[in-house]
Coordinates of C-alpha atoms in Angstrom, one line a residue:
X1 CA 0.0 0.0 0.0
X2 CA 1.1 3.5 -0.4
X3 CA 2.5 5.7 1.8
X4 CA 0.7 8.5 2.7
X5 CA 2.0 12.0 2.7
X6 CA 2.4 11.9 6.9
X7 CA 4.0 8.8 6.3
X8 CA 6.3 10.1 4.1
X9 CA 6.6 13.3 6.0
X10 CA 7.0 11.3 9.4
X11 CA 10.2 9.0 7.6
X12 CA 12.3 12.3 5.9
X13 CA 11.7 14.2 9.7
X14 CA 12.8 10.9 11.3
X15 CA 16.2 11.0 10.1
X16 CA 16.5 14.3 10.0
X17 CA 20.2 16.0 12.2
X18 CA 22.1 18.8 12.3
X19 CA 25.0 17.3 9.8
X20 CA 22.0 17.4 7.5
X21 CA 21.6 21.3 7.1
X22 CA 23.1 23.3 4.4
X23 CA 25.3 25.9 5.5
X24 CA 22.5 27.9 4.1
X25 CA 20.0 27.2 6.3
X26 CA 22.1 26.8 9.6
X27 CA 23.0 30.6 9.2
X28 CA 19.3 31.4 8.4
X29 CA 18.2 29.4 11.5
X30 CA 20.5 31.2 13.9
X31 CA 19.8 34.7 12.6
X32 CA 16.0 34.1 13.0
X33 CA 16.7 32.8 16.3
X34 CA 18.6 36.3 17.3
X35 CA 15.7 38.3 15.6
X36 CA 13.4 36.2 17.5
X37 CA 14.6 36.4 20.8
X38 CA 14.9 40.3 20.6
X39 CA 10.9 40.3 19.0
X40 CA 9.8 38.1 22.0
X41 CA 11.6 40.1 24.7
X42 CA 10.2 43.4 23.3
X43 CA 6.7 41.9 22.9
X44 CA 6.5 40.0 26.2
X45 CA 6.7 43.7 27.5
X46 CA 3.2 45.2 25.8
X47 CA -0.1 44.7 27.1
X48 CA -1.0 41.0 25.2
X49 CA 2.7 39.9 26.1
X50 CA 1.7 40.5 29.7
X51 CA -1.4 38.7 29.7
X52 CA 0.1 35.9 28.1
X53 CA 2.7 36.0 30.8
X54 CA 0.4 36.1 33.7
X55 CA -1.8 33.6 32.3
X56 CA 0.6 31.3 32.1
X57 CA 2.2 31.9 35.4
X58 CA -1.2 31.5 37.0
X59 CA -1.9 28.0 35.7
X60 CA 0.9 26.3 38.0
X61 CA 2.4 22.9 37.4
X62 CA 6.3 22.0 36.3
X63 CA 9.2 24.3 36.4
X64 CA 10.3 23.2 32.6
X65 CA 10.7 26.3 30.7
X66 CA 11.2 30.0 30.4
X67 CA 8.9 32.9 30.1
X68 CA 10.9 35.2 27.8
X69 CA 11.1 38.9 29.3
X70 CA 10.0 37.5 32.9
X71 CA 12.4 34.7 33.9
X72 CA 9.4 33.0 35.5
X73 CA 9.9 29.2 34.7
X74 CA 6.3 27.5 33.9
X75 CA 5.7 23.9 31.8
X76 CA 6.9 23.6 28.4
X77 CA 3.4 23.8 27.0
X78 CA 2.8 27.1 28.5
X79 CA 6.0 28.7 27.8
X80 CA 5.5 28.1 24.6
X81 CA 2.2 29.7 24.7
X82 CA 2.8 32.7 26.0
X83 CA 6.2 33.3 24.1
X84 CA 4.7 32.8 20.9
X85 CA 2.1 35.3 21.7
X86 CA 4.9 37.8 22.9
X87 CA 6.5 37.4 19.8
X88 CA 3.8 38.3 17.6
X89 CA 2.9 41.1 19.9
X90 CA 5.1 44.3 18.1
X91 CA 4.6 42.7 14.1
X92 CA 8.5 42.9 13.9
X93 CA 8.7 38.8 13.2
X94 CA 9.9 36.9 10.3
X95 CA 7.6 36.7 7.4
X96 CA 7.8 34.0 4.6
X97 CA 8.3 35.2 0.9
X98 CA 4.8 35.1 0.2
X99 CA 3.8 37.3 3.2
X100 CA 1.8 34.7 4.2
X101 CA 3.0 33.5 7.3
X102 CA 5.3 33.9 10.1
X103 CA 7.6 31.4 10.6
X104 CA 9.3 32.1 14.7
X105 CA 6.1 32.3 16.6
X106 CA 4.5 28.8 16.6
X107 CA 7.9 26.8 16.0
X108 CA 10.5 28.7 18.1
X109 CA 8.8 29.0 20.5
X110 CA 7.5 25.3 20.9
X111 CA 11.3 24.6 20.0
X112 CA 12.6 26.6 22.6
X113 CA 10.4 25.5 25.5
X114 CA 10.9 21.9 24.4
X115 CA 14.7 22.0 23.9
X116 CA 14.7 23.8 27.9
X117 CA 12.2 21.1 29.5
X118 CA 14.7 17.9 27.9
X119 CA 18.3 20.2 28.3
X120 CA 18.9 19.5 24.4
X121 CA 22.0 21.4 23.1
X122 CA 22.6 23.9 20.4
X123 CA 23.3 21.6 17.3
X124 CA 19.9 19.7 18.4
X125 CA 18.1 22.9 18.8
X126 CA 18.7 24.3 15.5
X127 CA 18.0 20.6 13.8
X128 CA 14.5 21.3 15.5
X129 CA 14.0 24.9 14.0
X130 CA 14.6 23.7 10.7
X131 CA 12.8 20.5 10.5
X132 CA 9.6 23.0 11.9
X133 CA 10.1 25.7 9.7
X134 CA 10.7 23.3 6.7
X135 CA 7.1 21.6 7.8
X136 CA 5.0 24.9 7.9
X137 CA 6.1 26.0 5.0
X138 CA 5.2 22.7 2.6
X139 CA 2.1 22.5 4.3
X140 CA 1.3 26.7 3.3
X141 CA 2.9 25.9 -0.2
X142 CA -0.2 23.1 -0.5
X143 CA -2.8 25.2 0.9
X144 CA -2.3 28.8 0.1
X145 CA -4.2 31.0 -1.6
X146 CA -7.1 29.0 -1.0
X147 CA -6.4 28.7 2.5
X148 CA -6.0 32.1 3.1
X149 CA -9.0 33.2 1.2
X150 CA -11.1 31.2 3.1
X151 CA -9.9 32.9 5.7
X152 CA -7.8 30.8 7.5
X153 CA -4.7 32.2 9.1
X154 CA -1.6 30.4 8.3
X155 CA 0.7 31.2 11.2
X156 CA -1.1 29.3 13.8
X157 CA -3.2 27.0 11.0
X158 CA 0.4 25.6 9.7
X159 CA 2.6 26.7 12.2
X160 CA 0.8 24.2 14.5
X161 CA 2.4 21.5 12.5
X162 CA 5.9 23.3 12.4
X163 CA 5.9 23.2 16.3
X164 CA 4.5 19.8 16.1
X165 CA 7.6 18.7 13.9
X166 CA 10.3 20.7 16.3
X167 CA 9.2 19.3 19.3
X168 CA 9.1 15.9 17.7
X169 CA 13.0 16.7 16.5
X170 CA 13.7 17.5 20.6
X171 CA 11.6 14.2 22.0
X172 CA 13.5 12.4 19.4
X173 CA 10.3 10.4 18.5
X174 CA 10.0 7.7 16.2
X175 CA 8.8 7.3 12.1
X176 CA 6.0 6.3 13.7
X177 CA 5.1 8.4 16.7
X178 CA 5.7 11.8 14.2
X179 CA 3.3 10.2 12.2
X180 CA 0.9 10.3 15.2
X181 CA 2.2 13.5 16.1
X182 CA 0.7 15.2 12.5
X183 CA -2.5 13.3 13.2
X184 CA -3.3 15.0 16.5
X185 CA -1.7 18.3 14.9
X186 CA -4.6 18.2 12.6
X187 CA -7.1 17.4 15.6
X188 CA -5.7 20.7 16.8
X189 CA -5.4 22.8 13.5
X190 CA -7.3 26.1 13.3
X191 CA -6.9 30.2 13.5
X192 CA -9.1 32.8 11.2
X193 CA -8.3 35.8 9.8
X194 CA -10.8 37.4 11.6
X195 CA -8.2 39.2 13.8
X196 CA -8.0 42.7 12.2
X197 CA -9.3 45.4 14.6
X198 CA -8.6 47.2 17.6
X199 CA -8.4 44.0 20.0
X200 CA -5.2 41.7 21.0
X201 CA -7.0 39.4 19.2
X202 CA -4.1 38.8 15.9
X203 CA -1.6 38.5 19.2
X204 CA -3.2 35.4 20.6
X205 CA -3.0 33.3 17.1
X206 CA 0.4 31.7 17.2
X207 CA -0.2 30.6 21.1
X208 CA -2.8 27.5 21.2
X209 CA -0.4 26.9 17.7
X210 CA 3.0 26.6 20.0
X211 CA 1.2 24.7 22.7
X212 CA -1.1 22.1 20.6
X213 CA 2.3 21.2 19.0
X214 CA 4.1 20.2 22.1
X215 CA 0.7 18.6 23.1
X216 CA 0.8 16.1 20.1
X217 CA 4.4 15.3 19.9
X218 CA 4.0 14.6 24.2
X219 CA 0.9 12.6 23.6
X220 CA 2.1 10.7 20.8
X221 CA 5.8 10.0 22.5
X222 CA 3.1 8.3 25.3
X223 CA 1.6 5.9 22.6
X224 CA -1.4 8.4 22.1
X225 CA -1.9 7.3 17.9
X226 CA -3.1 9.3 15.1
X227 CA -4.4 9.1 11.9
X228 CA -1.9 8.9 9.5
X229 CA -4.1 10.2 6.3
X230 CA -4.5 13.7 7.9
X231 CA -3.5 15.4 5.1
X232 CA -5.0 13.5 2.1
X233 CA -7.9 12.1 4.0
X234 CA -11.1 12.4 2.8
X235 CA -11.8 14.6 5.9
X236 CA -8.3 15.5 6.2
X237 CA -6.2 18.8 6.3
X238 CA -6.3 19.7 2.9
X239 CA -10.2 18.8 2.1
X240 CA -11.6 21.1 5.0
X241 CA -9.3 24.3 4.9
X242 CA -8.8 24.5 0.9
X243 CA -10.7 24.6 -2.1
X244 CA -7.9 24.6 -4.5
X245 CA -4.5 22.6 -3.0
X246 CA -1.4 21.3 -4.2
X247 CA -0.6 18.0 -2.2
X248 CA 2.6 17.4 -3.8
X249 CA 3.9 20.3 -2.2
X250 CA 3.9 18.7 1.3
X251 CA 6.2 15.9 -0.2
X252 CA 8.1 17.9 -3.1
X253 CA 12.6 16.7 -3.3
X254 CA 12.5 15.3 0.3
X255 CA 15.7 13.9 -1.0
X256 CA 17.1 17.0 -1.9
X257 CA 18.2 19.6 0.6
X258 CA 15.2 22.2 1.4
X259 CA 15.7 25.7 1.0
X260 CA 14.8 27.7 3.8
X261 CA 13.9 31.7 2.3
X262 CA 13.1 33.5 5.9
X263 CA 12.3 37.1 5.7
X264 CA 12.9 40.2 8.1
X265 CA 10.8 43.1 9.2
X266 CA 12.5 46.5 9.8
X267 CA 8.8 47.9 9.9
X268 CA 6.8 47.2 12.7
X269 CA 3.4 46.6 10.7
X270 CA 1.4 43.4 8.4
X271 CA 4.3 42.5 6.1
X272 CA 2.2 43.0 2.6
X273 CA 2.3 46.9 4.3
X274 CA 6.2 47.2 4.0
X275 CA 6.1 47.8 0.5
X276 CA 3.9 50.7 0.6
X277 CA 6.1 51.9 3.2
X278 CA 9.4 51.7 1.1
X279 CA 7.6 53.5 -1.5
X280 CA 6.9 56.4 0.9
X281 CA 10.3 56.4 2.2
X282 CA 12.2 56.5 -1.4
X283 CA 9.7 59.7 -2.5
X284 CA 10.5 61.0 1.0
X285 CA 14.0 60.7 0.4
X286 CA 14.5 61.4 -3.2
X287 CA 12.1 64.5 -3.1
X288 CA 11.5 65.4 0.8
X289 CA 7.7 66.7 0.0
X290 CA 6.2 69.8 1.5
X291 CA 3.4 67.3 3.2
X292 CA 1.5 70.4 3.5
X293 CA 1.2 70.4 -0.5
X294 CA 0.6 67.2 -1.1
X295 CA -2.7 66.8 -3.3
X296 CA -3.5 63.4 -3.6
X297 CA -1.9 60.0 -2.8
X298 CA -2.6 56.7 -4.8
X299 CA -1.1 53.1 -4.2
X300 CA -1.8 50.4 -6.7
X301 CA -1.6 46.8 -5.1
X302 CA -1.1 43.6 -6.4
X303 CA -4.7 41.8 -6.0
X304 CA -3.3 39.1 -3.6
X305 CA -3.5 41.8 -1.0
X306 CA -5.3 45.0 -2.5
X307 CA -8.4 44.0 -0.3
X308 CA -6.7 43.9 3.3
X309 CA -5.6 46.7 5.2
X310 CA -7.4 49.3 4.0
X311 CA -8.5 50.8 7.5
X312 CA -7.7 55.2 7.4
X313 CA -9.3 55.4 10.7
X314 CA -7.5 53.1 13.1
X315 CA -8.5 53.7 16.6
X316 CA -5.9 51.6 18.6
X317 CA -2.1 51.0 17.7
X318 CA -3.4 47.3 17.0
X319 CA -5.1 48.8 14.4
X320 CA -2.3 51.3 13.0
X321 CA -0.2 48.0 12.6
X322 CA -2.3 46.6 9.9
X323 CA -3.3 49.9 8.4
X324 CA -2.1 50.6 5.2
X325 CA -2.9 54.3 5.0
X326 CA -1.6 55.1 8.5
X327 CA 1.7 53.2 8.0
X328 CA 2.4 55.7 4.4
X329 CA 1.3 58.8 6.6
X330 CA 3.9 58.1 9.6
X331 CA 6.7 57.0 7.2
X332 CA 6.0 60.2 5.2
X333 CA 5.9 62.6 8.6
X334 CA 9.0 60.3 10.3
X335 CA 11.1 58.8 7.8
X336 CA 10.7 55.5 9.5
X337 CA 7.9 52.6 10.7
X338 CA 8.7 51.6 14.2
X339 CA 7.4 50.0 17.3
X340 CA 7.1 53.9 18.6
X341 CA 5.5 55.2 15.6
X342 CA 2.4 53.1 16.3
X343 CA 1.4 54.6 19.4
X344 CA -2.3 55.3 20.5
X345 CA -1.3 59.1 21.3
X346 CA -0.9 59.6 17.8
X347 CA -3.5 58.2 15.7
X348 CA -5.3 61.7 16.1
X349 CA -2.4 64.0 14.5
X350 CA -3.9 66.2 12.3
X351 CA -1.2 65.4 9.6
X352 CA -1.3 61.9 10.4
X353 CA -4.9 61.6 10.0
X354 CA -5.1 64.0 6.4
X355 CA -2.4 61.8 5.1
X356 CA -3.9 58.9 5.9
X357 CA -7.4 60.1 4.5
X358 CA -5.6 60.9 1.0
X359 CA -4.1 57.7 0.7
X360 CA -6.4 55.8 -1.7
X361 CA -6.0 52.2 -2.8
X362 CA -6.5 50.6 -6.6
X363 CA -5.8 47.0 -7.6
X364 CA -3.5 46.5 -11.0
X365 CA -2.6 42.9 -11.5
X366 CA 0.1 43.6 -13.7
X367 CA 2.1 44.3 -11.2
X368 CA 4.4 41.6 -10.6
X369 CA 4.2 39.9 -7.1
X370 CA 1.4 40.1 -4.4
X371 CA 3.4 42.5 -1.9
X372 CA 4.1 45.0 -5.0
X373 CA 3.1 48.6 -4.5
X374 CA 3.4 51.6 -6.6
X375 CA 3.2 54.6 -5.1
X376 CA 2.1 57.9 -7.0
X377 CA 1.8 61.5 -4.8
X378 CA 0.4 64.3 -6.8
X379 CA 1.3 67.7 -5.6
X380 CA -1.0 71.1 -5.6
X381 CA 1.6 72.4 -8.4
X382 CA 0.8 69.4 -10.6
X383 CA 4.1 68.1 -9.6
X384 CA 4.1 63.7 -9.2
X385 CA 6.4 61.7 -7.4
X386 CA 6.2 57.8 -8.5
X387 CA 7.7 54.6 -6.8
X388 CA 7.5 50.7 -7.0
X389 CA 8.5 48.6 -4.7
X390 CA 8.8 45.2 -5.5
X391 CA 11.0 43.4 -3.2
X392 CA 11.0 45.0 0.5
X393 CA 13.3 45.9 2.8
X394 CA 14.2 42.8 4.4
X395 CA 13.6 40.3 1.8
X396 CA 15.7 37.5 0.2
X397 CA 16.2 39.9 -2.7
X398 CA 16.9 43.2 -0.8
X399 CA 17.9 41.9 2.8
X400 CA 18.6 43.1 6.2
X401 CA 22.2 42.8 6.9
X402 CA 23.8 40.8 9.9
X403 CA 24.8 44.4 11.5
X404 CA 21.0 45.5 10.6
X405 CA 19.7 42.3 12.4
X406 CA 22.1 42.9 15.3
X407 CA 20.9 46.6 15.3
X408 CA 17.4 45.9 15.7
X409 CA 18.0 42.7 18.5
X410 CA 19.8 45.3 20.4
X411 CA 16.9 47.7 19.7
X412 CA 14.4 45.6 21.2
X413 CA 16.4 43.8 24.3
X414 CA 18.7 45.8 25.6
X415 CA 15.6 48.1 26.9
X416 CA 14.6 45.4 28.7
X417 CA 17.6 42.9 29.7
X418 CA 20.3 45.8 29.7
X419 CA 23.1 46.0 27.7
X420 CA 24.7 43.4 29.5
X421 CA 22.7 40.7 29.2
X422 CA 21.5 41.5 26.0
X423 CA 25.1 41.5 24.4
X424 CA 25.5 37.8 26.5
X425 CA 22.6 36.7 24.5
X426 CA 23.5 37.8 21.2
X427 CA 27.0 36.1 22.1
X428 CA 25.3 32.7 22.8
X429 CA 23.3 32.9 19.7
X430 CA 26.1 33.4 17.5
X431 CA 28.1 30.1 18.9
X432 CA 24.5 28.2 19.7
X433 CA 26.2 24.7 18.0
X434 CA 28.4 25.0 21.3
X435 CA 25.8 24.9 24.0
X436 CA 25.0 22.5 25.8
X437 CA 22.0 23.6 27.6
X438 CA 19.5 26.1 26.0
X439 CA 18.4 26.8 29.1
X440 CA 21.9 28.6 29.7
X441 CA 20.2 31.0 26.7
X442 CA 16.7 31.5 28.0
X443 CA 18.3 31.9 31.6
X444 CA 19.4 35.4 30.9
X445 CA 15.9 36.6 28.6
X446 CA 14.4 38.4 31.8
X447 CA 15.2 42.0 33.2
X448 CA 18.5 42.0 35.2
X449 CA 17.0 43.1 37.6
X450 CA 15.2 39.9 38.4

C-alpha cells in the first residue's frame, strides 16, 4: 500500500540532524533565532505579552521552561504559549516570501520551550528549528491562496504542525510516533483571519499553535496514535481548509536539501504593508515633499493583498499596525515605521490623519508579485512623485544585513535585559552549536533586575 503523505513526512523528519543542514540554512536558523529572541523580549513587555505571561504563570504545574522577558519558569506547553504570543505582539517577526505567514512564533517558541524542558543542546536545537520551519512551509505551499481566502490564518493553522515537527526533533520520536504526532496536529489545527481590529485578538494566534504542538508530539511520545491520512484524508487537512491545494507540495525533493527563504521586518506593521512603506520612504528621500502640499496619494496593489488593510481610521495601535494608510502617513511625517511610531497618542495627529485620508488604494494585476506597490503622490503644483516597490526591505532579494539584524535585536532587548545581558545573549546565539543547555540562553531573557 502506499504511503501516505504523513507517512512520508513522518520517515524524511525521522532521520532528520544537524549534519544534514546546508550551511545555508544553519545561518538562516540562527539569525531568526537572534531576531526572535529580541521580538519576544520586546513583545512580552506590551499589554498582550503581559497577559500571556500572567496567564501562564497563574496556571501552575512543572518548572520546565522559560517565560521570555519575565524569567518566570512554567511547563513547556505554557511557555510556549505565551512566548509565541509575545513574539507576535510588536509585528516585527519573520515573514515568509509570500507574506503569508510567520515562521518564529508557533515553531521557536515550541522549539525553545521543548529543547529547555529535555536540556537539548545547540546543534539539536537548530536541527529542530529547521525540521519545523521546513514543515510549515510545505504544508502553506499546499494550501495557500485558497487557504488564506477562506480565511484561515496560516501562522497558527500551519505553524501548528511546524511546532508539532520541532518538538518531535527535541523528543526524538520515532517514524511512527511523528506520524501520530501530525494526526493530532490536525485534531488541533485552526486560526481565522478574523483578527484585524482594535483587539489583541491577531496577538493570541500563534499561542494554542505553540502549545497544541508540544501537546501532540508529548501525547504521541506516550503511545497516544493518530491518523496517519490527515492530510489526504477524505476529511483530512487539505479537504476542510482549501478549495484549490497542491498535495505534492507537502512531499516535493524530500531527498534533496530544502531551501529555507526566511524574511525580516525593519517595519513594525502586516508585512504585505512594508512595501507601501518603502515607496513612501524613497519619495520621502528622493524629493523630501512639502506634506503640506501634497494633493493626492494613490497606491496600486497587487490583487493578492489589495483588499486587506485598508482601515484610514485606526482607533488603537493594534489597528495602526495593519493599516495601510496610517503606515504611508507616519513613514511620510517620520522617515521611519517603528514600534514607537504606532502609538495610541498619535493616531489623532492632524497630519497623520489627512495623510492617511488621501491615501487611496486601486488593484492593478500587472504588477508583478502580491506584496508589489506603486506609489504615486500628486502635488498642488501638478508636480508627481512615482515609486514601486517590489521586493521590500528585508527580503531575500533586498535583505537586512547581519549588523542591521544585530541593530534591531539590540533595539528591542537591551531596553529590557540591559546592555549586559542582551550582548551575552547575542554572544550565545552566534556560537548556539556549542551549547549544551539552551536553558543557559533563556536563563538570561528576563530584566537583570530579576
Amino acid at each position: 500500500m502506499a504511503k501516505t503523505l504523513a507517512e512520508r513526512l513522518a520517515a524524511h523528519f525521522a532521520g532528520f540532524t544537524y549534519d544534514k543542514l546546508t550551511d545555508d540554512n544553519r545561518k538562516a536558523v540562527k539569525r531568526l533565532l537572534l531576531d526572535y529572541l529580541g521580538v519576544a523580549v520586546a513583545g512580552s513587555q506590551t499589554g498582550s505579552g503581559k497577559v500571556a505571561r500572567q496567564y501562564a504563570a497563574s496556571m501552575g504545574g512543572h518548572a520546565q521552561a522559560t517565560l521570555i522577558g519575565d524569567g518566570a519558569r512554567v511547563p513547556a506547553m505554557q511557555a510556549a504559549f505565551a512566548n509565541a504570543i509575545s513574539s507576535h505582539s510588536v509585528e516585527l517577526d519573520d515573514i515568509d516570501v509570500l507574506a503569508l505567514f510567520h515562521f518564529s512564533p508557533p515553531v521557536y517558541s515550541a522549539a525553545l520551550a521543548t529543547a529547555e524542558q529535555v536540556s537539548a543542546g545547540g546543534r539539536e536545537l537548530l536541527a529542530a528549528l529547521a525540521a519545523g520551519c521546513e514543515m510549515m512551509e510545505r504544508l502553506s505551499k499546499a494550501a495557500n491562496n485558497s487557504l488564506r481566502n477562506r480565511g484561515y490564518h496560516t501562522t497558527p493553522t500551519c505553524g501548528v504542525f511546524g511546532a508539532a515537527i520541532a518538538a518531535s526533533q527535541l523528543l526524538r520520536l520515532s517514524e511512527e510516533q511523528i506520524v501520530s504526532a501530525l494526526g493530532l496536529t490536525g485534531a488541533q489545527a485552526g486560526g481565522l483571519m478574523e483578527m484585524y481590529g482594535p483587539s489583541m485578538q491577531k496577538r493570541f494566534n500563534p499561542g494554542p499553535a505553540s502549545r497544541s504542538g508540544i501537546t501532540a508530539a508529548a501525547m504521541a511520545q506516550l503511545g497516544f496514535t493518530g491518523a496517519a491520512t490527515i492530510f489526504d484524508g477524505e476529511r483530512g487537512f487539505l479537504a476542510a481548509f482549501t478549495d484549490a491545494n497542491q498535495p505534492g507540495q507537502l512531499v516535493a525533493g524530500l531527498d534533496q536539501p530544502y531551501q529555507l527563504d526566511i524574511e525580516f521586518k525593519p517595519y513594525s506593521c502586516a508585512r504585505p504593508i512594508h512595501n507601501a512603506i518603502d515607496c513612501a520612504l524613497e519619495i520621502r528621500r528622493k524629493h523630501a515633499p512639502d506634506l503640506e502640499r501634497v494633493k493626492r496619494i494613490q497606491m496600486a496593489r497587487h490583487p493578492d493583498w489589495a483588499l486587506y488593510h485598508q482601515n484610514a481610521h485606526p482607533s488603537t495601535y493594534h489597528e495602526a499596525q495593519v493599516s495601510l494608510p496610517y503606515s504611508v502617513a507616519v513613514a511620510l511625517t517620520d522617515g521611519q515605521a517603528l514600534f514607537a511610531q504606532y502609538n495610541n497618542a498619535r493616531l489623532k495627529e492632524p497630519m497623520l490623519v489627512r495623510l492617511s485620508e488621501m491615501v487611496e488604494i486601486s488593484v492593478d494585476d500587472s504588477l508583478p508579485r502580491g506584496v508589489s506597490c506603486r506609489m504615486t503622490m500628486e502635488m498642488d503644483d501638478g508636480a508627481r512623485h512615482v515609486s514601486q516597490v517590489d521586493y521590500p526591505k528585508g527580503s531575500i532579494q533586498n535583505p537586512m544585513s547581519d549588523a542591521e539584524l544585530r541593530a534591531k535585536f539590540d533595539s528591542l532587548a537591551v531596553p529590557v535585559l540591559g546592555k549586559g545581558r542582551a550582548a551575552e545573549a547575542a554572544a550565545m546565539v552566534e556560537n548556539i552549536e556549542e551549547c549544551r543547555d539552551i536553558g543557559e540562553l533563556m536563563r538570561l531573557l528576563a530584566p537583570s533586575e530579576k
